[in-house]
Amino acid sequence: QKDGYDTYMLKEINEQPHVINETLRGRVFEDKVVLNEIKDVDFSKFNKVYFVACGTAYHACLCGAQILERATKLPVITQVASEFRYNDPIIDEKTLCIYVSQSGETADTLAALRLAKSKGCTTIAIANVLGSTISRDADYTLYTCAGPEIAVASTKAYTTQLVLLTLLALYIAQDLHLDVDQDILNQLNDLPAYVENLIKDEELFANYAKMLKDKHDCYFIGRSLDYASVLEGALKLKEVSYVHADAYIAGELKHGPIALIEDGTVVIAVATQPHVAAKTISNIQETVARGADVILFTTENEEVNNVKNTYILPSINPLLQSVLVAIPLQLIAYHTANIKGCDVDKPRNLAKSVTVE
Ligand code: M6R
């Protein structure tokens, strides 16, 4: 069942080129996105969009929300489901609510969905499991095609959610007769090959993991879309390796977290968004000056000095970078856990599907 891999997590990481391709299949054409499942929705009636989910799916929402907001100029709010359901959100029939859940059975996400329906909102589920409760309860469902995800730590479900949320953003922009970014459309189909190449650098990411194996703490920093990526990287690391990991918006470092940086602190930084990458890199220099060992993921367009462990990601449209940087962050988490002898597929205290609140 593990196809020769030692763990489901590693198998699922390696399945990503294939499942991303499956998620794109039949949906991306030269000049447009086709999502037949939502062809009856009139998107012009909405004045606001909510993205709601838990855990990794919430991190996918943080990316999807930024992409949708930029593509459509609609105001977008992203909220964790356990907050949304108790926060009396201001929603009505002009609100589009998008719920993301791999299992489709997460109690808080389902409750948040039902609340939105009771207020007359239109609801779209992004699900992975066919026939799951979320797909039965939502007005419309779009499926990621990740296949069964067995490891508790979500990997392939996350990257396929990112891809599908990008398609959804482009589709809504199209429906609203806005200019669709042709560049992203063209590059979506290149993602599987890029992901495959990143996986080939596993050995290198396993070496980065050696920097973490004896650490109690690790800090992740990024801005804009990269902040969502580092939140996910930190979650992955803590859930499988039990290394305490915190993710910060790089611009917030000076407002407190930099007090934690000392000689030998590991900082994992992501700087792929051109409008803010130089700012993040300057924050990195501040951590280097305080003795941090930095691992940086960036693109060839950025100028970097003094950072020994810099990994250059392929140059693609910045809105697609979250899919690429997910791969090294997953592999760093995986190898840190593996070196420490942790049960990678079944981390302590966690269940694959959280069906109670
Ligand atoms: O099945 P869901 O996508 O609704 O699950 C949400 C979270 O419980 C899940 O993503 C969790 O955070 C993962 N274990 C993270 O790897």
Tab-separated table of C-alpha atoms and ligand atoms in Angstrom:
chain	number	residue	atom	x	y	z
A	1	GLN	CA	0.000	0.000	0.000
A	2	LYS	CA	2.922	2.294	0.644
A	3	ASP	CA	4.287	1.527	-2.832
A	4	GLY	CA	7.776	0.868	-1.490
A	5	TYR	CA	7.944	4.039	0.617
A	6	ASP	CA	8.657	3.725	4.342
A	7	THR	CA	5.746	5.953	5.288
A	8	TYR	CA	2.482	7.205	3.846
A	9	MET	CA	3.667	10.770	4.325
A	10	LEU	CA	6.644	10.262	2.022
A	11	LYS	CA	4.497	8.395	-0.485
A	12	GLU	CA	1.967	11.222	-0.474
A	13	ILE	CA	4.659	13.875	-0.884
A	14	ASN	CA	5.884	11.984	-3.926
A	15	GLU	CA	2.385	11.687	-5.380
A	16	GLN	CA	2.051	15.452	-5.705
A	17	PRO	CA	3.132	15.852	-9.340
A	18	HIS	CA	0.478	13.308	-10.342
A	19	VAL	CA	-2.375	14.575	-8.168
A	20	ILE	CA	-1.755	18.219	-9.089
A	21	ASN	CA	-2.016	17.147	-12.696
A	22	GLU	CA	-5.263	15.302	-11.928
A	23	THR	CA	-6.680	18.387	-10.202
A	24	LEU	CA	-5.886	20.518	-13.270
A	25	ARG	CA	-7.091	17.971	-15.810
A	26	GLY	CA	-10.052	19.111	-17.899
A	27	ARG	CA	-10.196	22.429	-16.053
A	28	VAL	CA	-7.515	24.584	-17.691
A	29	PHE	CA	-7.664	25.564	-21.329
A	30	GLU	CA	-5.516	27.962	-23.319
A	31	ASP	CA	-7.487	31.060	-22.482
A	32	LYS	CA	-9.908	29.994	-19.775
A	33	VAL	CA	-10.712	27.915	-16.720
A	34	VAL	CA	-13.685	25.559	-16.870
A	35	LEU	CA	-15.389	24.546	-13.625
A	36	ASN	CA	-18.650	22.964	-14.728
A	37	GLU	CA	-19.693	22.190	-11.161
A	38	ILE	CA	-20.288	25.916	-10.507
A	39	LYS	CA	-21.421	27.034	-13.951
A	40	ASP	CA	-24.859	28.013	-12.602
A	41	VAL	CA	-23.513	30.418	-9.989
A	42	ASP	CA	-23.959	34.119	-10.805
A	43	PHE	CA	-20.890	35.589	-9.119
A	44	SER	CA	-21.950	39.162	-9.850
A	45	LYS	CA	-24.424	39.023	-6.969
A	46	PHE	CA	-21.740	38.790	-4.274
A	47	ASN	CA	-20.224	41.779	-2.501
A	48	LYS	CA	-17.983	39.792	-0.134
A	49	VAL	CA	-16.299	36.397	0.111
A	50	TYR	CA	-15.460	34.332	3.206
A	51	PHE	CA	-12.935	31.501	3.250
A	52	VAL	CA	-13.366	29.151	6.197
A	53	ALA	CA	-11.417	26.028	7.231
A	54	CYS	CA	-9.181	24.507	9.912
A	55	GLY	CA	-5.461	23.669	10.100
A	56	THR	CA	-3.688	23.103	6.824
A	57	ALA	CA	-6.869	23.771	4.854
A	58	TYR	CA	-7.027	27.191	6.550
A	59	HIS	CA	-3.493	27.915	5.340
A	60	ALA	CA	-4.572	27.007	1.808
A	61	CYS	CA	-7.452	29.474	2.283
A	62	LEU	CA	-5.037	32.266	3.271
A	63	CYS	CA	-3.322	31.836	-0.101
A	64	GLY	CA	-6.553	31.363	-2.035
A	65	ALA	CA	-8.035	34.485	-0.458
A	66	GLN	CA	-5.156	36.687	-1.584
A	67	ILE	CA	-5.290	35.291	-5.102
A	68	LEU	CA	-9.065	35.779	-5.296
A	69	GLU	CA	-8.908	39.294	-3.902
A	70	ARG	CA	-6.259	40.325	-6.430
A	71	ALA	CA	-8.081	38.669	-9.331
A	72	THR	CA	-11.576	39.964	-8.557
A	73	LYS	CA	-11.089	43.000	-6.274
A	74	LEU	CA	-13.836	41.535	-4.087
A	75	PRO	CA	-13.211	41.944	-0.357
A	76	VAL	CA	-12.236	38.585	1.099
A	77	ILE	CA	-12.157	37.516	4.748
A	78	THR	CA	-10.436	34.320	5.866
A	79	GLN	CA	-11.372	32.753	9.160
A	80	VAL	CA	-10.683	29.583	11.110
A	81	ALA	CA	-13.949	27.612	11.294
A	82	SER	CA	-14.005	27.382	15.104
A	83	GLU	CA	-13.907	31.203	15.221
A	84	PHE	CA	-16.346	31.845	12.376
A	85	ARG	CA	-19.073	29.685	13.910
A	86	TYR	CA	-19.061	31.568	17.225
A	87	ASN	CA	-18.220	35.088	16.042
A	88	ASP	CA	-21.593	36.075	14.626
A	89	PRO	CA	-20.138	36.905	11.186
A	90	ILE	CA	-21.807	39.615	9.118
A	91	ILE	CA	-23.062	37.511	6.225
A	92	ASP	CA	-26.165	37.402	4.049
A	93	GLU	CA	-27.376	36.322	0.609
A	94	LYS	CA	-24.782	38.594	-0.990
A	95	THR	CA	-21.941	36.674	0.705
A	96	LEU	CA	-20.139	33.820	-0.980
A	97	CYS	CA	-18.759	31.367	1.605
A	98	ILE	CA	-16.052	28.902	0.574
A	99	TYR	CA	-15.279	25.959	2.872
A	100	VAL	CA	-12.152	23.864	2.427
A	101	SER	CA	-11.791	20.411	3.956
A	102	GLN	CA	-9.790	17.385	2.876
A	103	SER	CA	-11.861	14.907	4.886
A	104	GLY	CA	-15.109	16.794	4.469
A	105	GLU	CA	-15.964	15.709	8.025
A	106	THR	CA	-14.316	18.366	10.221
A	107	ALA	CA	-16.913	19.291	12.861
A	108	ASP	CA	-16.125	23.016	13.085
A	109	THR	CA	-16.025	23.456	9.318
A	110	LEU	CA	-19.368	21.694	8.909
A	111	ALA	CA	-20.947	23.815	11.661
A	112	ALA	CA	-19.581	26.977	10.038
A	113	LEU	CA	-21.045	25.892	6.704
A	114	ARG	CA	-24.466	25.256	8.210
A	115	LEU	CA	-24.415	28.677	9.878
A	116	ALA	CA	-23.756	30.358	6.519
A	117	LYS	CA	-26.559	28.407	4.876
A	118	SER	CA	-28.978	29.450	7.614
A	119	LYS	CA	-28.147	33.089	6.795
A	120	GLY	CA	-28.870	32.632	3.085
A	121	CYS	CA	-25.259	32.663	1.835
A	122	THR	CA	-24.173	30.679	-1.220
A	123	THR	CA	-21.731	27.968	-0.160
A	124	ILE	CA	-19.009	26.216	-2.135
A	125	ALA	CA	-17.059	23.300	-0.656
A	126	ILE	CA	-13.552	22.384	-1.737
A	127	ALA	CA	-13.402	18.730	-0.737
A	128	ASN	CA	-11.275	15.688	-1.424
A	129	VAL	CA	-13.446	12.794	-0.295
A	130	LEU	CA	-16.299	11.967	-2.656
A	131	GLY	CA	-19.672	11.935	-0.934
A	132	SER	CA	-18.279	13.400	2.311
A	133	THR	CA	-20.672	15.330	4.557
A	134	ILE	CA	-19.377	18.707	3.380
A	135	SER	CA	-20.142	17.833	-0.230
A	136	ARG	CA	-23.683	16.873	0.697
A	137	ASP	CA	-24.268	19.996	2.786
A	138	ALA	CA	-22.743	22.656	0.512
A	139	ASP	CA	-24.656	24.204	-2.391
A	140	TYR	CA	-21.766	23.355	-4.727
A	141	THR	CA	-18.671	21.163	-4.411
A	142	LEU	CA	-15.367	21.244	-6.255
A	143	TYR	CA	-13.133	18.240	-5.699
A	144	THR	CA	-9.382	18.207	-5.375
A	145	CYS	CA	-8.129	14.993	-6.928
A	146	ALA	CA	-5.545	14.123	-4.293
A	147	GLY	CA	-6.787	10.547	-3.776
A	148	PRO	CA	-6.854	9.033	-0.288
A	149	GLU	CA	-4.581	10.862	2.159
A	150	ILE	CA	-3.637	8.452	4.952
A	151	ALA	CA	-0.824	10.265	6.808
A	152	VAL	CA	-2.173	12.572	9.495
A	153	ALA	CA	0.019	15.397	8.190
A	154	SER	CA	-1.638	16.832	5.136
A	155	THR	CA	0.657	17.214	2.115
A	156	LYS	CA	-0.919	16.398	-1.233
A	157	ALA	CA	-4.347	17.587	-0.094
A	158	TYR	CA	-2.797	20.988	0.677
A	159	THR	CA	-1.066	21.504	-2.660
A	160	THR	CA	-4.127	20.359	-4.610
A	161	GLN	CA	-6.256	22.761	-2.530
A	162	LEU	CA	-3.875	25.579	-3.509
A	163	VAL	CA	-4.205	24.649	-7.160
A	164	LEU	CA	-7.981	24.390	-7.054
A	165	LEU	CA	-8.371	27.663	-5.142
A	166	THR	CA	-6.239	29.358	-7.807
A	167	LEU	CA	-8.508	27.931	-10.507
A	168	LEU	CA	-11.544	29.122	-8.575
A	169	ALA	CA	-10.142	32.669	-8.313
A	170	LEU	CA	-9.436	32.786	-12.048
A	171	TYR	CA	-12.849	31.310	-12.821
A	172	ILE	CA	-14.673	33.922	-10.748
A	173	ALA	CA	-12.654	36.713	-12.410
A	174	GLN	CA	-13.643	35.292	-15.790
A	175	ASP	CA	-17.295	35.109	-14.776
A	176	LEU	CA	-17.116	38.766	-13.734
A	177	HIS	CA	-15.656	39.639	-17.196
A	178	LEU	CA	-12.405	40.820	-15.643
A	179	ASP	CA	-9.020	40.368	-17.280
A	180	VAL	CA	-7.667	36.968	-16.312
A	181	ASP	CA	-3.933	36.770	-15.729
A	182	GLN	CA	-2.864	34.831	-18.837
A	183	ASP	CA	0.550	34.245	-17.334
A	184	ILE	CA	-0.805	32.164	-14.444
A	185	LEU	CA	-3.122	30.289	-16.773
A	186	ASN	CA	-0.180	29.317	-18.978
A	187	GLN	CA	2.022	28.288	-16.066
A	188	LEU	CA	-0.476	26.183	-14.116
A	189	ASN	CA	0.214	23.179	-16.319
A	190	ASP	CA	3.959	23.486	-15.617
A	191	LEU	CA	3.443	22.946	-11.880
A	192	PRO	CA	3.659	19.114	-11.860
A	193	ALA	CA	7.068	19.143	-13.575
A	194	TYR	CA	8.422	21.818	-11.222
A	195	VAL	CA	7.149	19.876	-8.195
A	196	GLU	CA	8.768	16.715	-9.515
A	197	ASN	CA	12.125	18.488	-9.827
A	198	LEU	CA	11.874	19.879	-6.311
A	199	ILE	CA	11.259	16.392	-4.935
A	200	LYS	CA	14.508	15.312	-6.627
A	201	ASP	CA	16.348	17.665	-4.241
A	202	GLU	CA	15.114	15.636	-1.243
A	203	GLU	CA	18.666	14.895	-0.101
A	204	LEU	CA	19.388	18.596	0.220
A	205	PHE	CA	16.235	19.195	2.275
A	206	ALA	CA	17.167	16.187	4.442
A	207	ASN	CA	20.431	18.000	5.147
A	208	TYR	CA	18.540	21.099	6.251
A	209	ALA	CA	16.596	18.797	8.591
A	210	LYS	CA	19.882	17.899	10.311
A	211	MET	CA	20.112	21.543	11.413
A	212	LEU	CA	16.819	21.088	13.279
A	213	LYS	CA	17.062	17.661	14.842
A	214	ASP	CA	18.500	18.815	18.174
A	215	LYS	CA	16.630	22.093	18.398
A	216	HIS	CA	13.729	22.850	20.685
A	217	ASP	CA	12.527	25.793	18.634
A	218	CYS	CA	12.511	27.054	15.099
A	219	TYR	CA	11.118	30.228	13.568
A	220	PHE	CA	9.569	30.691	10.160
A	221	ILE	CA	9.201	34.092	8.521
A	222	GLY	CA	7.593	35.424	5.348
A	223	ARG	CA	5.336	38.173	4.030
A	224	SER	CA	2.198	38.243	1.911
A	225	LEU	CA	1.552	34.814	0.334
A	226	ASP	CA	4.812	33.595	1.842
A	227	TYR	CA	3.324	34.125	5.288
A	228	ALA	CA	0.665	31.514	4.535
A	229	SER	CA	3.433	29.200	3.316
A	230	VAL	CA	5.472	29.596	6.495
A	231	LEU	CA	2.416	29.038	8.688
A	232	GLU	CA	1.969	25.723	6.899
A	233	GLY	CA	5.690	24.915	7.100
A	234	ALA	CA	5.675	25.536	10.849
A	235	LEU	CA	2.535	23.447	11.365
A	236	LYS	CA	4.060	20.571	9.386
A	237	LEU	CA	7.293	20.687	11.382
A	238	LYS	CA	5.651	20.785	14.799
A	239	GLU	CA	3.031	18.137	14.132
A	240	VAL	CA	5.413	15.443	12.873
A	241	SER	CA	8.746	16.250	14.565
A	242	TYR	CA	7.544	17.949	17.790
A	243	VAL	CA	10.056	20.758	17.252
A	244	HIS	CA	8.315	23.872	18.500
A	245	ALA	CA	7.857	26.089	15.457
A	246	ASP	CA	6.342	29.540	15.185
A	247	ALA	CA	5.616	31.434	11.994
A	248	TYR	CA	5.760	35.221	11.903
A	249	ILE	CA	5.094	37.904	9.367
A	250	ALA	CA	8.673	39.053	8.726
A	251	GLY	CA	7.692	42.674	9.310
A	252	GLU	CA	6.540	41.768	12.822
A	253	LEU	CA	9.964	40.497	13.921
A	254	LYS	CA	10.940	43.852	15.388
A	255	HIS	CA	7.690	44.007	17.308
A	256	GLY	CA	8.714	41.186	19.626
A	257	PRO	CA	9.854	37.869	18.145
A	258	ILE	CA	13.393	39.059	17.363
A	259	ALA	CA	14.006	38.903	21.122
A	260	LEU	CA	14.000	35.105	20.708
A	261	ILE	CA	16.811	35.028	18.161
A	262	GLU	CA	20.217	34.054	19.540
A	263	ASP	CA	23.317	32.234	18.399
A	264	GLY	CA	22.305	29.041	16.581
A	265	THR	CA	18.543	29.724	16.354
A	266	VAL	CA	17.224	28.223	13.126
A	267	VAL	CA	15.152	30.613	11.020
A	268	ILE	CA	13.408	29.312	7.908
A	269	ALA	CA	12.524	32.187	5.613
A	270	VAL	CA	10.489	32.334	2.421
A	271	ALA	CA	10.880	35.315	0.092
A	272	THR	CA	9.200	34.642	-3.249
A	273	GLN	CA	6.846	37.602	-3.613
A	274	PRO	CA	8.614	40.310	-5.631
A	275	HIS	CA	6.830	43.274	-4.024
A	276	VAL	CA	8.069	42.350	-0.526
A	277	ALA	CA	10.960	39.865	-0.967
A	278	ALA	CA	13.680	42.481	-0.463
A	279	LYS	CA	11.984	43.546	2.783
A	280	THR	CA	11.975	39.955	4.060
A	281	ILE	CA	15.618	39.543	3.074
A	282	SER	CA	16.498	42.620	5.063
A	283	ASN	CA	14.645	41.114	8.076
A	284	ILE	CA	16.700	37.955	7.545
A	285	GLN	CA	19.893	40.004	7.792
A	286	GLU	CA	18.703	41.244	11.178
A	287	THR	CA	18.404	37.636	12.391
A	288	VAL	CA	21.803	36.713	10.885
A	289	ALA	CA	23.342	39.634	12.801
A	290	ARG	CA	22.017	38.037	15.995
A	291	GLY	CA	23.541	34.637	15.199
A	292	ALA	CA	20.625	32.863	13.482
A	293	ASP	CA	21.262	29.943	11.117
A	294	VAL	CA	18.979	30.792	8.228
A	295	ILE	CA	17.507	28.539	5.559
A	296	LEU	CA	16.120	30.748	2.816
A	297	PHE	CA	13.787	29.881	-0.050
A	298	THR	CA	13.720	32.578	-2.679
A	299	THR	CA	13.945	33.145	-6.429
A	300	GLU	CA	16.837	34.093	-8.674
A	301	ASN	CA	15.499	37.663	-8.905
A	302	GLU	CA	16.423	38.515	-5.325
A	303	GLU	CA	19.811	39.682	-4.131
A	304	VAL	CA	20.948	37.711	-1.108
A	305	ASN	CA	24.177	38.086	0.863
A	306	ASN	CA	25.433	36.278	3.964
A	307	VAL	CA	22.837	33.479	3.917
A	308	LYS	CA	24.668	30.163	3.635
A	309	ASN	CA	21.647	27.968	3.029
A	310	THR	CA	19.815	29.650	0.196
A	311	TYR	CA	17.648	27.529	-2.082
A	312	ILE	CA	16.584	29.094	-5.371
A	313	LEU	CA	13.060	28.132	-6.395
A	314	PRO	CA	12.066	28.024	-10.064
A	315	SER	CA	10.924	31.362	-11.448
A	316	ILE	CA	7.210	31.135	-12.021
A	317	ASN	CA	4.320	33.493	-11.442
A	318	PRO	CA	4.533	34.570	-7.776
A	319	LEU	CA	0.917	33.556	-7.154
A	320	LEU	CA	1.894	29.952	-7.875
A	321	GLN	CA	5.000	29.895	-5.657
A	322	SER	CA	3.098	28.621	-2.597
A	323	VAL	CA	2.664	25.280	-4.354
A	324	LEU	CA	6.402	24.987	-4.992
A	325	VAL	CA	7.726	26.085	-1.609
A	326	ALA	CA	5.377	23.639	0.109
A	327	ILE	CA	7.532	20.752	-1.141
A	328	PRO	CA	10.843	21.597	0.612
A	329	LEU	CA	8.975	22.598	3.764
A	330	GLN	CA	7.162	19.231	3.804
A	331	LEU	CA	10.433	17.371	3.222
A	332	ILE	CA	12.249	19.303	5.954
A	333	ALA	CA	9.460	18.405	8.413
A	334	TYR	CA	9.435	14.797	7.242
A	335	HIS	CA	13.190	14.305	7.570
A	336	THR	CA	13.420	16.087	10.917
A	337	ALA	CA	10.782	13.692	12.273
A	338	ASN	CA	12.461	10.736	10.639
A	339	ILE	CA	15.905	11.509	12.064
A	340	LYS	CA	14.319	11.878	15.500
A	341	GLY	CA	12.589	8.498	15.139
A	342	CYS	CA	9.070	9.936	15.369
A	343	ASP	CA	6.039	8.039	14.096
A	344	VAL	CA	5.655	10.248	11.031
A	345	ASP	CA	2.300	8.919	9.870
A	346	LYS	CA	0.619	8.966	13.262
A	347	PRO	CA	1.883	11.879	15.354
A	348	ARG	CA	0.899	11.804	19.005
A	349	ASN	CA	-2.440	13.304	20.037
A	350	LEU	CA	-3.652	13.875	16.479
A	351	ALA	CA	-6.438	12.283	14.437
A	352	LYS	CA	-6.741	12.402	10.660
A	353	SER	CA	-10.283	13.618	10.825
A	354	VAL	CA	-11.411	15.939	13.628
A	355	THR	CA	-15.083	15.088	13.930
A	356	VAL	CA	-15.610	16.668	17.364
A	357	GLU	CA	-15.056	20.311	18.192
B	1	M6R	O1	-10.016	17.308	6.787
B	1	M6R	P1	-9.741	18.784	6.965
B	1	M6R	O2	-9.045	19.370	5.773
B	1	M6R	O3	-10.982	19.571	7.303
B	1	M6R	O4	-8.775	18.858	8.186
B	1	M6R	C1	-8.377	20.102	8.729
B	1	M6R	C2	-7.224	19.935	9.689
B	1	M6R	O5	-7.598	19.112	10.759
B	1	M6R	C3	-5.991	19.330	9.019
B	1	M6R	O6	-5.614	20.079	7.891
B	1	M6R	C4	-4.820	19.275	10.006
B	1	M6R	O7	-4.396	20.573	10.332
B	1	M6R	C5	-3.668	18.458	9.399
B	1	M6R	N1	-3.303	17.400	10.287
B	1	M6R	C6	-2.431	19.234	9.155
B	1	M6R	O8	-1.441	18.467	8.563
